[in-house]
Amino acid sequence: MTVDLGENISMSVRALSANKLRSVLTMLGIIIGNASVIGIVAVGQGAQQFAVGQFESLGSNLLFVVPGVGQGGPLSSAAPSNSLVLADAEAIAREVPAVAGVAPQKTERFRVTQADRDTQVSVTGTTPSYPTVRNAPVARSRFFSQLELQQNHRVAVLGSETARTLFGSQDPIGQKIRIRNLSFRVIGVMAEKGSSMGTNQDEVVFVPITVMTNQLTGQENSHTSPILQAIAVSAKNPESMSAAQYQITNLLRLRHNIKDENDFTVRSQQDLLQTADSIAGMLVILMAVTAGISLLVGGIGIMNIMLVSVTERTQEIGLRKAIGATRTDLMIQFTTEAVILSLAGGSFGILLGVGGILIMAALTPLEAILSPAAIILAVGVSGAIGLGFGVIPARTAARLEPIVALRS
């Protein structure tokens, strides 16, 4: 005789329920594997989105011009060479048509004091275009002006964290701070931006670049124009990025009289983002493969337990075959038991993975991203593992001879 699918599922559930602890332990590998796959995909996608947000916080349509070849970075505080000067930045702003704004910068770490309070922060010399180019709005009062830049006024704009450290709840506007024993008047406070690529963008002080090079650091050599560590350039739109990069390269090669290798590097924001995205993607693949191994181990565990079950239920198999059950009936029954174990483990694994993602989102800056594709993949792989690893025990059961099975 044969049984329908509903009855087969019911029989399989009863058989698995007879050994609840063994069934739960068998599902454990599948549960951990599915939770790991879903969690890792979510972490990877969250990390990629976090990286996008970090780079977008630097500004939009950005290019970074740094000294040297393939060295330094947009936030680097140590220039590898003296090849970039303020005159280069002014030439880019004046002569490159694809450029919307230019913000040169030179950064050093100094101790900044106010009355009995002090803090060690990054002091950046730049120009009035910095807030626009680098997407860094001023929250209170204003940034310094072109006139203050030209006349070497000792004015400073504080990052929000620096303002809290030095002034607490007091209003810093109009107050004085000291940098390297020079007095600066606070004229503004920047909006909060948080951390970007390991750098706290709120623990900063901005001063005119002329004051930075003439009074705080001094000129490093005989250059008549202040030496820079980087030039941030904002293209007019995303379509102008390539043109701006090409035009800046040609302009600086002419200005530096370069015949062979460049003494500068022009990087696009998109290049940096693609690099970070590629690294994150490779890490996700590596971790997903590692998680997949636990699914394989879980499948082997299911096959092992089903083979034990066949041995334990030899008389039941012989009795069923004696009253008319076919090989196909037994194949379906034992395969169904394996698939139920896999799908049940996969379901619990999905719940565990989703819970882990929500906890991660609550405790870290990463966004909770539930990938439907990852969930569907996890369920599909679980079912396939149950089906694949359940076939061998099912065939073993189906091939038993009724008389031999009943005698054993």
mmCIF file of C-alpha atoms in Angstrom:
data_model
loop_
_atom_site.group_PDB
_atom_site.id
_atom_site.type_symbol
_atom_site.label_atom_id
_atom_site.label_comp_id
_atom_site.label_asym_id
_atom_site.label_seq_id
_atom_site.Cartn_x
_atom_site.Cartn_y
_atom_site.Cartn_z
ATOM 1 C CA MET A 1 0.000 0.000 0.000
ATOM 2 C CA THR A 2 1.001 3.601 -0.443
ATOM 3 C CA VAL A 3 0.487 6.681 1.709
ATOM 4 C CA ASP A 4 -0.270 10.200 0.631
ATOM 5 C CA LEU A 5 2.053 13.161 1.303
ATOM 6 C CA GLY A 6 0.004 14.515 4.233
ATOM 7 C CA GLU A 7 0.081 11.193 6.034
ATOM 8 C CA ASN A 8 3.786 10.838 5.256
ATOM 9 C CA ILE A 9 4.532 14.240 6.814
ATOM 10 C CA SER A 10 2.442 13.328 9.862
ATOM 11 C CA MET A 11 4.310 10.040 10.289
ATOM 12 C CA SER A 12 7.668 11.825 9.907
ATOM 13 C CA VAL A 13 6.763 14.402 12.556
ATOM 14 C CA ARG A 14 5.717 11.653 14.986
ATOM 15 C CA ALA A 15 8.957 9.750 14.330
ATOM 16 C CA LEU A 16 11.087 12.856 14.960
ATOM 17 C CA SER A 17 9.077 13.804 18.047
ATOM 18 C CA ALA A 18 9.835 10.430 19.584
ATOM 19 C CA ASN A 19 13.476 11.595 20.001
ATOM 20 C CA LYS A 20 13.091 15.312 20.636
ATOM 21 C CA LEU A 21 16.560 15.967 22.080
ATOM 22 C CA ARG A 22 18.284 14.107 19.274
ATOM 23 C CA SER A 23 16.244 15.985 16.681
ATOM 24 C CA VAL A 24 17.086 19.365 18.257
ATOM 25 C CA LEU A 25 20.805 18.553 18.417
ATOM 26 C CA THR A 26 20.688 17.387 14.806
ATOM 27 C CA MET A 27 19.124 20.705 13.745
ATOM 28 C CA LEU A 28 21.740 22.727 15.634
ATOM 29 C CA GLY A 29 24.230 22.797 12.761
ATOM 30 C CA ILE A 30 21.538 23.985 10.351
ATOM 31 C CA ILE A 31 20.330 26.613 12.847
ATOM 32 C CA ILE A 32 23.823 28.044 13.341
ATOM 33 C CA GLY A 33 24.600 27.921 9.627
ATOM 34 C CA ASN A 34 21.435 29.747 8.574
ATOM 35 C CA ALA A 35 21.764 32.370 11.309
ATOM 36 C CA SER A 36 25.388 32.939 10.313
ATOM 37 C CA VAL A 37 24.613 33.344 6.610
ATOM 38 C CA ILE A 38 21.767 35.798 7.219
ATOM 39 C CA GLY A 39 23.743 37.732 9.833
ATOM 40 C CA ILE A 40 26.902 37.930 7.734
ATOM 41 C CA VAL A 41 25.040 39.153 4.636
ATOM 42 C CA ALA A 42 23.282 41.774 6.767
ATOM 43 C CA VAL A 43 26.547 42.897 8.385
ATOM 44 C CA GLY A 44 28.195 43.115 4.966
ATOM 45 C CA GLN A 45 25.409 45.196 3.466
ATOM 46 C CA GLY A 46 25.250 47.361 6.583
ATOM 47 C CA ALA A 47 29.017 47.921 6.438
ATOM 48 C CA GLN A 48 28.804 48.864 2.766
ATOM 49 C CA GLN A 49 26.033 51.361 3.442
ATOM 50 C CA PHE A 50 27.979 52.720 6.409
ATOM 51 C CA ALA A 51 31.025 53.194 4.175
ATOM 52 C CA VAL A 52 28.899 55.015 1.590
ATOM 53 C CA GLY A 53 27.586 57.323 4.301
ATOM 54 C CA GLN A 54 31.095 57.942 5.626
ATOM 55 C CA PHE A 55 32.405 58.964 2.217
ATOM 56 C CA GLU A 56 29.322 61.037 1.418
ATOM 57 C CA SER A 57 29.858 62.912 4.686
ATOM 58 C CA LEU A 58 33.142 64.167 3.252
ATOM 59 C CA GLY A 59 31.257 66.063 0.544
ATOM 60 C CA SER A 60 29.689 65.381 -2.836
ATOM 61 C CA ASN A 61 31.376 64.848 -6.223
ATOM 62 C CA LEU A 62 34.762 65.080 -4.534
ATOM 63 C CA LEU A 63 38.266 64.729 -5.877
ATOM 64 C CA PHE A 64 41.302 64.699 -3.587
ATOM 65 C CA VAL A 65 44.655 65.954 -4.812
ATOM 66 C CA VAL A 66 47.495 64.768 -2.566
ATOM 67 C CA PRO A 67 51.269 65.104 -2.844
ATOM 68 C CA GLY A 68 53.334 62.164 -4.037
ATOM 69 C CA VAL A 69 52.309 59.076 -5.992
ATOM 70 C CA GLY A 70 49.744 56.766 -4.358
ATOM 71 C CA GLN A 71 50.533 58.063 -0.892
ATOM 72 C CA GLY A 72 48.668 59.845 1.861
ATOM 73 C CA GLY A 73 44.913 60.302 1.782
ATOM 74 C CA PRO A 74 42.201 62.903 1.990
ATOM 75 C CA LEU A 75 42.372 63.026 5.768
ATOM 76 C CA SER A 76 46.082 62.435 6.142
ATOM 77 C CA SER A 77 47.895 64.658 8.604
ATOM 78 C CA ALA A 78 51.371 64.053 7.220
ATOM 79 C CA ALA A 79 52.236 65.076 3.690
ATOM 80 C CA PRO A 80 54.658 62.780 1.867
ATOM 81 C CA SER A 81 56.216 65.639 -0.126
ATOM 82 C CA ASN A 82 56.106 69.392 -0.677
ATOM 83 C CA SER A 83 54.785 69.269 -4.217
ATOM 84 C CA LEU A 84 51.417 70.971 -3.577
ATOM 85 C CA VAL A 85 51.124 74.640 -2.660
ATOM 86 C CA LEU A 86 48.268 77.076 -2.177
ATOM 87 C CA ALA A 87 48.956 78.587 -5.593
ATOM 88 C CA ASP A 88 48.096 75.192 -7.140
ATOM 89 C CA ALA A 89 44.698 75.227 -5.438
ATOM 90 C CA GLU A 90 44.058 78.787 -6.605
ATOM 91 C CA ALA A 91 45.008 77.805 -10.162
ATOM 92 C CA ILE A 92 42.617 74.837 -10.101
ATOM 93 C CA ALA A 93 39.761 77.069 -8.929
ATOM 94 C CA ARG A 94 40.598 79.652 -11.572
ATOM 95 C CA GLU A 95 41.451 77.539 -14.632
ATOM 96 C CA VAL A 96 39.544 74.230 -14.426
ATOM 97 C CA PRO A 97 36.020 74.716 -15.841
ATOM 98 C CA ALA A 98 34.625 71.423 -14.481
ATOM 99 C CA VAL A 99 35.302 72.463 -10.887
ATOM 100 C CA ALA A 100 32.641 73.994 -8.616
ATOM 101 C CA GLY A 101 34.823 74.625 -5.545
ATOM 102 C CA VAL A 102 38.299 74.099 -4.126
ATOM 103 C CA ALA A 103 39.282 73.676 -0.466
ATOM 104 C CA PRO A 104 43.020 73.349 0.245
ATOM 105 C CA GLN A 105 44.032 72.090 3.664
ATOM 106 C CA LYS A 106 46.999 71.704 5.961
ATOM 107 C CA THR A 107 46.454 69.867 9.242
ATOM 108 C CA GLU A 108 48.577 69.519 12.377
ATOM 109 C CA ARG A 109 47.773 68.372 15.898
ATOM 110 C CA PHE A 110 48.178 71.097 18.529
ATOM 111 C CA ARG A 111 47.219 71.605 22.141
ATOM 112 C CA VAL A 112 44.409 74.137 22.324
ATOM 113 C CA THR A 113 43.718 75.894 25.624
ATOM 114 C CA GLN A 114 40.982 78.110 27.062
ATOM 115 C CA ALA A 115 41.376 79.361 30.635
ATOM 116 C CA ASP A 116 42.032 76.207 32.704
ATOM 117 C CA ARG A 117 40.816 73.782 30.026
ATOM 118 C CA ASP A 118 42.835 72.253 27.213
ATOM 119 C CA THR A 119 42.586 69.541 24.570
ATOM 120 C CA GLN A 120 44.745 67.992 21.846
ATOM 121 C CA VAL A 121 42.956 68.338 18.490
ATOM 122 C CA SER A 122 43.577 68.553 14.750
ATOM 123 C CA VAL A 123 43.993 72.176 13.665
ATOM 124 C CA THR A 124 43.240 72.597 9.968
ATOM 125 C CA GLY A 125 44.277 75.576 7.920
ATOM 126 C CA THR A 126 41.935 76.063 4.986
ATOM 127 C CA THR A 127 39.948 78.646 3.002
ATOM 128 C CA PRO A 128 36.363 80.000 3.233
ATOM 129 C CA SER A 129 35.186 77.472 0.614
ATOM 130 C CA TYR A 130 35.772 74.498 2.957
ATOM 131 C CA PRO A 131 32.187 74.226 4.353
ATOM 132 C CA THR A 132 30.699 74.083 0.851
ATOM 133 C CA VAL A 133 33.227 71.729 -0.721
ATOM 134 C CA ARG A 134 33.428 69.310 2.205
ATOM 135 C CA ASN A 135 29.719 69.389 3.124
ATOM 136 C CA ALA A 136 30.549 70.768 6.574
ATOM 137 C CA PRO A 137 27.871 73.295 7.594
ATOM 138 C CA VAL A 138 28.387 75.847 10.356
ATOM 139 C CA ALA A 139 25.863 75.393 13.178
ATOM 140 C CA ARG A 140 26.480 78.671 15.033
ATOM 141 C CA SER A 141 27.623 82.068 13.752
ATOM 142 C CA ARG A 142 29.890 81.804 10.670
ATOM 143 C CA PHE A 143 33.054 80.557 8.964
ATOM 144 C CA PHE A 144 35.937 82.962 8.363
ATOM 145 C CA SER A 145 35.816 85.240 5.298
ATOM 146 C CA GLN A 146 38.145 85.843 2.359
ATOM 147 C CA LEU A 147 39.156 89.187 3.868
ATOM 148 C CA GLU A 148 40.141 87.521 7.151
ATOM 149 C CA LEU A 149 42.137 84.983 5.133
ATOM 150 C CA GLN A 150 43.987 87.680 3.169
ATOM 151 C CA GLN A 151 44.720 89.814 6.240
ATOM 152 C CA ASN A 152 45.940 86.896 8.425
ATOM 153 C CA HIS A 153 43.287 87.414 11.107
ATOM 154 C CA ARG A 154 43.623 85.045 14.046
ATOM 155 C CA VAL A 155 40.093 83.694 13.974
ATOM 156 C CA ALA A 156 38.985 80.120 14.644
ATOM 157 C CA VAL A 157 35.951 77.946 13.998
ATOM 158 C CA LEU A 158 35.553 75.062 16.447
ATOM 159 C CA GLY A 159 34.259 71.564 15.922
ATOM 160 C CA SER A 160 31.234 70.794 18.105
ATOM 161 C CA GLU A 161 33.159 68.403 20.381
ATOM 162 C CA THR A 162 36.056 70.847 20.754
ATOM 163 C CA ALA A 163 33.604 73.599 21.693
ATOM 164 C CA ARG A 164 32.039 71.394 24.395
ATOM 165 C CA THR A 165 35.443 70.388 25.760
ATOM 166 C CA LEU A 166 36.772 73.947 25.992
ATOM 167 C CA PHE A 167 33.627 75.888 26.910
ATOM 168 C CA GLY A 168 31.142 73.369 28.306
ATOM 169 C CA SER A 169 27.688 74.982 28.263
ATOM 170 C CA GLN A 170 29.071 78.502 27.709
ATOM 171 C CA ASP A 171 28.691 80.315 24.395
ATOM 172 C CA PRO A 172 32.134 80.190 22.717
ATOM 173 C CA ILE A 173 31.358 82.874 20.096
ATOM 174 C CA GLY A 174 33.588 85.877 20.677
ATOM 175 C CA GLN A 175 35.704 84.062 23.292
ATOM 176 C CA LYS A 176 39.473 83.585 23.029
ATOM 177 C CA ILE A 177 41.465 80.348 22.735
ATOM 178 C CA ARG A 178 45.204 79.804 22.522
ATOM 179 C CA ILE A 179 47.030 77.638 19.974
ATOM 180 C CA ARG A 180 50.810 77.423 20.420
ATOM 181 C CA ASN A 181 50.626 80.453 22.696
ATOM 182 C CA LEU A 182 48.890 82.523 20.015
ATOM 183 C CA SER A 183 45.481 83.986 20.801
ATOM 184 C CA PHE A 184 42.553 83.278 18.443
ATOM 185 C CA ARG A 185 39.020 84.672 18.522
ATOM 186 C CA VAL A 186 36.251 82.066 18.126
ATOM 187 C CA ILE A 187 33.816 83.129 15.383
ATOM 188 C CA GLY A 188 31.818 79.935 14.791
ATOM 189 C CA VAL A 189 31.011 76.349 15.712
ATOM 190 C CA MET A 190 30.596 73.585 13.124
ATOM 191 C CA ALA A 191 27.610 71.243 12.967
ATOM 192 C CA GLU A 192 28.124 67.751 14.377
ATOM 193 C CA LYS A 193 29.409 65.223 11.828
ATOM 194 C CA GLY A 194 30.559 62.296 13.963
ATOM 195 C CA SER A 195 33.427 59.975 13.059
ATOM 196 C CA SER A 196 34.569 59.182 9.542
ATOM 197 C CA MET A 197 37.081 56.420 8.770
ATOM 198 C CA GLY A 198 38.314 56.424 12.368
ATOM 199 C CA THR A 199 38.646 60.219 12.603
ATOM 200 C CA ASN A 200 36.373 62.283 14.842
ATOM 201 C CA GLN A 201 35.330 65.163 12.606
ATOM 202 C CA ASP A 202 34.027 67.121 15.600
ATOM 203 C CA GLU A 203 37.378 67.317 17.416
ATOM 204 C CA VAL A 204 38.832 69.977 15.115
ATOM 205 C CA VAL A 205 39.669 73.657 14.884
ATOM 206 C CA PHE A 206 39.639 75.559 11.577
ATOM 207 C CA VAL A 207 41.835 78.603 10.990
ATOM 208 C CA PRO A 208 42.795 80.560 7.843
ATOM 209 C CA ILE A 209 45.503 78.672 5.968
ATOM 210 C CA THR A 210 47.641 81.796 5.775
ATOM 211 C CA VAL A 211 47.674 82.010 9.583
ATOM 212 C CA MET A 212 48.401 78.268 9.784
ATOM 213 C CA THR A 213 51.480 78.444 7.560
ATOM 214 C CA ASN A 214 52.767 81.906 8.503
ATOM 215 C CA GLN A 215 52.218 81.835 12.263
ATOM 216 C CA LEU A 216 51.519 78.315 13.553
ATOM 217 C CA THR A 217 53.771 76.006 11.507
ATOM 218 C CA GLY A 218 55.964 78.390 9.498
ATOM 219 C CA GLN A 219 57.084 77.759 5.931
ATOM 220 C CA GLU A 220 58.914 74.467 5.534
ATOM 221 C CA ASN A 221 61.295 75.805 2.880
ATOM 222 C CA SER A 222 61.750 78.625 0.420
ATOM 223 C CA HIS A 223 58.288 78.235 -1.135
ATOM 224 C CA THR A 224 56.563 81.604 -1.454
ATOM 225 C CA SER A 225 53.144 79.911 -1.431
ATOM 226 C CA PRO A 226 51.946 77.885 1.590
ATOM 227 C CA ILE A 227 52.588 74.143 1.294
ATOM 228 C CA LEU A 228 49.498 71.913 1.444
ATOM 229 C CA GLN A 229 48.771 68.368 2.514
ATOM 230 C CA ALA A 230 45.698 67.967 0.310
ATOM 231 C CA ILE A 231 43.348 69.837 -1.971
ATOM 232 C CA ALA A 232 39.674 68.854 -1.912
ATOM 233 C CA VAL A 233 37.960 69.659 -5.196
ATOM 234 C CA SER A 234 34.200 69.569 -5.790
ATOM 235 C CA ALA A 235 33.138 68.860 -9.372
ATOM 236 C CA LYS A 236 30.067 70.606 -10.758
ATOM 237 C CA ASN A 237 28.158 67.324 -11.027
ATOM 238 C CA PRO A 238 28.835 63.567 -11.093
ATOM 239 C CA GLU A 239 29.223 63.638 -14.882
ATOM 240 C CA SER A 240 32.032 66.209 -14.571
ATOM 241 C CA MET A 241 34.189 64.063 -12.252
ATOM 242 C CA SER A 242 36.264 62.425 -14.994
ATOM 243 C CA ALA A 243 36.717 65.703 -16.881
ATOM 244 C CA ALA A 244 37.773 67.503 -13.704
ATOM 245 C CA GLN A 245 40.265 64.773 -12.837
ATOM 246 C CA TYR A 246 41.776 64.930 -16.325
ATOM 247 C CA GLN A 247 41.931 68.737 -16.374
ATOM 248 C CA ILE A 248 43.485 68.964 -12.887
ATOM 249 C CA THR A 249 46.152 66.424 -13.825
ATOM 250 C CA ASN A 250 47.102 68.321 -16.988
ATOM 251 C CA LEU A 251 47.135 71.677 -15.194
ATOM 252 C CA LEU A 252 49.385 70.487 -12.361
ATOM 253 C CA ARG A 253 51.757 68.721 -14.763
ATOM 254 C CA LEU A 254 52.187 72.039 -16.578
ATOM 255 C CA ARG A 255 52.596 74.023 -13.357
ATOM 256 C CA HIS A 256 55.151 71.560 -11.948
ATOM 257 C CA ASN A 257 57.016 71.176 -15.279
ATOM 258 C CA ILE A 258 56.583 67.394 -15.136
ATOM 259 C CA LYS A 259 57.924 65.323 -18.021
ATOM 260 C CA ASP A 260 57.669 61.824 -16.557
ATOM 261 C CA GLU A 261 56.017 60.602 -13.373
ATOM 262 C CA ASN A 262 53.606 62.892 -11.514
ATOM 263 C CA ASP A 263 54.586 64.265 -8.107
ATOM 264 C CA PHE A 264 50.920 64.282 -7.065
ATOM 265 C CA THR A 265 47.902 61.970 -7.142
ATOM 266 C CA VAL A 266 44.304 62.809 -8.024
ATOM 267 C CA ARG A 267 41.813 60.433 -6.417
ATOM 268 C CA SER A 268 38.060 60.529 -6.841
ATOM 269 C CA GLN A 269 35.619 59.959 -4.025
ATOM 270 C CA GLN A 270 34.140 57.152 -6.103
ATOM 271 C CA ASP A 271 37.537 55.415 -6.312
ATOM 272 C CA LEU A 272 37.848 55.436 -2.534
ATOM 273 C CA LEU A 273 34.287 54.181 -2.160
ATOM 274 C CA GLN A 274 34.803 51.358 -4.677
ATOM 275 C CA THR A 275 37.963 50.276 -2.856
ATOM 276 C CA ALA A 276 36.157 50.156 0.486
ATOM 277 C CA ASP A 277 33.171 48.415 -1.115
ATOM 278 C CA SER A 278 35.419 45.819 -2.751
ATOM 279 C CA ILE A 279 37.190 45.050 0.527
ATOM 280 C CA ALA A 280 33.859 44.753 2.370
ATOM 281 C CA GLY A 281 32.473 42.494 -0.367
ATOM 282 C CA MET A 282 35.457 40.136 -0.212
ATOM 283 C CA LEU A 283 35.197 39.917 3.569
ATOM 284 C CA VAL A 284 31.475 39.111 3.304
ATOM 285 C CA ILE A 285 32.169 36.346 0.774
ATOM 286 C CA LEU A 286 34.915 34.901 2.970
ATOM 287 C CA MET A 287 32.701 34.910 6.061
ATOM 288 C CA ALA A 288 29.712 33.534 4.110
ATOM 289 C CA VAL A 289 31.826 30.608 2.886
ATOM 290 C CA THR A 290 32.877 29.958 6.477
ATOM 291 C CA ALA A 291 29.228 30.019 7.552
ATOM 292 C CA GLY A 292 28.351 27.706 4.660
ATOM 293 C CA ILE A 293 30.725 25.114 6.073
ATOM 294 C CA SER A 294 28.545 24.882 9.183
ATOM 295 C CA LEU A 295 25.560 24.181 6.897
ATOM 296 C CA LEU A 296 27.548 21.338 5.306
ATOM 297 C CA VAL A 297 28.429 19.986 8.737
ATOM 298 C CA GLY A 298 24.752 20.228 9.686
ATOM 299 C CA GLY A 299 23.812 18.231 6.592
ATOM 300 C CA ILE A 300 26.312 15.516 7.464
ATOM 301 C CA GLY A 301 24.832 15.422 10.971
ATOM 302 C CA ILE A 302 21.356 14.904 9.518
ATOM 303 C CA MET A 303 22.582 12.063 7.317
ATOM 304 C CA ASN A 304 24.339 10.436 10.263
ATOM 305 C CA ILE A 305 21.276 10.592 12.516
ATOM 306 C CA MET A 306 18.991 9.323 9.744
ATOM 307 C CA LEU A 307 21.281 6.333 9.195
ATOM 308 C CA VAL A 308 21.093 5.609 12.936
ATOM 309 C CA SER A 309 17.317 5.955 12.719
ATOM 310 C CA VAL A 310 17.185 3.420 9.878
ATOM 311 C CA THR A 311 19.150 0.947 12.003
ATOM 312 C CA GLU A 312 16.898 1.497 15.019
ATOM 313 C CA ARG A 313 13.676 1.155 12.989
ATOM 314 C CA THR A 314 14.588 -1.947 10.990
ATOM 315 C CA GLN A 315 11.587 -3.920 12.285
ATOM 316 C CA GLU A 316 9.219 -1.038 11.501
ATOM 317 C CA ILE A 317 10.595 -0.918 7.948
ATOM 318 C CA GLY A 318 10.205 -4.684 7.552
ATOM 319 C CA LEU A 319 6.614 -4.566 8.858
ATOM 320 C CA ARG A 320 5.665 -1.731 6.486
ATOM 321 C CA LYS A 321 7.144 -3.577 3.510
ATOM 322 C CA ALA A 322 5.390 -6.789 4.562
ATOM 323 C CA ILE A 323 1.955 -5.088 4.455
ATOM 324 C CA GLY A 324 2.573 -3.502 1.054
ATOM 325 C CA ALA A 325 4.796 -0.412 1.401
ATOM 326 C CA THR A 326 6.994 0.041 -1.652
ATOM 327 C CA ARG A 327 10.573 1.254 -1.901
ATOM 328 C CA THR A 328 9.236 4.591 -3.100
ATOM 329 C CA ASP A 329 7.048 4.923 0.011
ATOM 330 C CA LEU A 330 10.029 4.360 2.297
ATOM 331 C CA MET A 331 12.246 6.669 0.249
ATOM 332 C CA ILE A 332 9.639 9.421 0.585
ATOM 333 C CA GLN A 333 9.166 8.874 4.324
ATOM 334 C CA PHE A 334 12.836 9.036 5.320
ATOM 335 C CA THR A 335 13.613 11.822 2.870
ATOM 336 C CA THR A 336 10.675 13.778 4.304
ATOM 337 C CA GLU A 337 12.049 13.377 7.815
ATOM 338 C CA ALA A 338 15.419 14.751 6.705
ATOM 339 C CA VAL A 339 13.799 17.688 4.892
ATOM 340 C CA ILE A 340 11.636 18.497 7.937
ATOM 341 C CA LEU A 341 14.747 18.551 10.140
ATOM 342 C CA SER A 342 16.497 20.888 7.682
ATOM 343 C CA LEU A 343 13.549 23.245 7.180
ATOM 344 C CA ALA A 344 12.806 23.405 10.907
ATOM 345 C CA GLY A 345 16.454 24.143 11.633
ATOM 346 C CA GLY A 346 16.464 26.718 8.839
ATOM 347 C CA SER A 347 13.387 28.444 10.265
ATOM 348 C CA PHE A 348 14.888 28.674 13.752
ATOM 349 C CA GLY A 349 18.130 29.860 12.170
ATOM 350 C CA ILE A 350 16.283 32.651 10.349
ATOM 351 C CA LEU A 351 14.676 33.815 13.598
ATOM 352 C CA LEU A 352 18.047 33.710 15.362
ATOM 353 C CA GLY A 353 19.728 35.600 12.503
ATOM 354 C CA VAL A 354 17.038 38.313 12.392
ATOM 355 C CA GLY A 355 17.266 38.730 16.167
ATOM 356 C CA GLY A 356 21.034 39.060 15.942
ATOM 357 C CA ILE A 357 20.706 41.703 13.215
ATOM 358 C CA LEU A 358 18.320 43.786 15.335
ATOM 359 C CA ILE A 359 20.650 43.550 18.336
ATOM 360 C CA MET A 360 23.613 44.553 16.144
ATOM 361 C CA ALA A 361 21.712 47.592 14.843
ATOM 362 C CA ALA A 362 20.884 48.656 18.398
ATOM 363 C CA LEU A 363 24.481 48.367 19.635
ATOM 364 C CA THR A 364 26.494 49.539 16.597
ATOM 365 C CA PRO A 365 26.307 52.319 13.976
ATOM 366 C CA LEU A 366 25.479 49.743 11.293
ATOM 367 C CA GLU A 367 21.982 49.753 9.839
ATOM 368 C CA ALA A 368 19.761 46.683 10.213
ATOM 369 C CA ILE A 369 19.358 45.319 6.678
ATOM 370 C CA LEU A 370 17.212 42.233 6.239
ATOM 371 C CA SER A 371 18.002 40.759 2.854
ATOM 372 C CA PRO A 372 15.056 38.807 1.392
ATOM 373 C CA ALA A 373 17.480 37.152 -1.012
ATOM 374 C CA ALA A 374 19.612 35.882 1.889
ATOM 375 C CA ILE A 375 16.538 34.531 3.700
ATOM 376 C CA ILE A 376 15.224 32.783 0.578
ATOM 377 C CA LEU A 377 18.699 31.398 -0.101
ATOM 378 C CA ALA A 378 19.012 30.125 3.456
ATOM 379 C CA VAL A 379 15.632 28.364 3.300
ATOM 380 C CA GLY A 380 16.404 26.912 -0.129
ATOM 381 C CA VAL A 381 19.813 25.661 0.938
ATOM 382 C CA SER A 382 18.315 24.126 4.086
ATOM 383 C CA GLY A 383 15.718 22.220 2.081
ATOM 384 C CA ALA A 384 18.316 21.129 -0.470
ATOM 385 C CA ILE A 385 20.629 19.885 2.286
ATOM 386 C CA GLY A 386 17.809 17.874 3.840
ATOM 387 C CA LEU A 387 16.892 16.447 0.471
ATOM 388 C CA GLY A 388 20.470 15.726 -0.555
ATOM 389 C CA PHE A 389 21.714 14.261 2.707
ATOM 390 C CA GLY A 390 18.442 12.402 3.337
ATOM 391 C CA VAL A 391 18.609 10.373 0.121
ATOM 392 C CA ILE A 392 21.348 7.978 1.259
ATOM 393 C CA PRO A 393 19.587 6.917 4.507
ATOM 394 C CA ALA A 394 16.281 6.699 2.612
ATOM 395 C CA ARG A 395 17.791 4.405 -0.029
ATOM 396 C CA THR A 396 19.317 2.265 2.712
ATOM 397 C CA ALA A 397 15.894 1.860 4.309
ATOM 398 C CA ALA A 398 14.168 1.174 0.998
ATOM 399 C CA ARG A 399 16.600 -1.602 0.061
ATOM 400 C CA LEU A 400 16.063 -3.660 3.212
ATOM 401 C CA GLU A 401 14.434 -7.013 2.538
ATOM 402 C CA PRO A 402 11.206 -7.500 4.549
ATOM 403 C CA ILE A 403 12.104 -10.954 5.941
ATOM 404 C CA VAL A 404 15.628 -9.881 6.971
ATOM 405 C CA ALA A 405 14.234 -6.700 8.533
ATOM 406 C CA LEU A 406 11.558 -8.576 10.520
ATOM 407 C CA ARG A 407 14.052 -11.189 11.769
ATOM 408 C CA SER A 408 16.480 -8.480 12.972
#
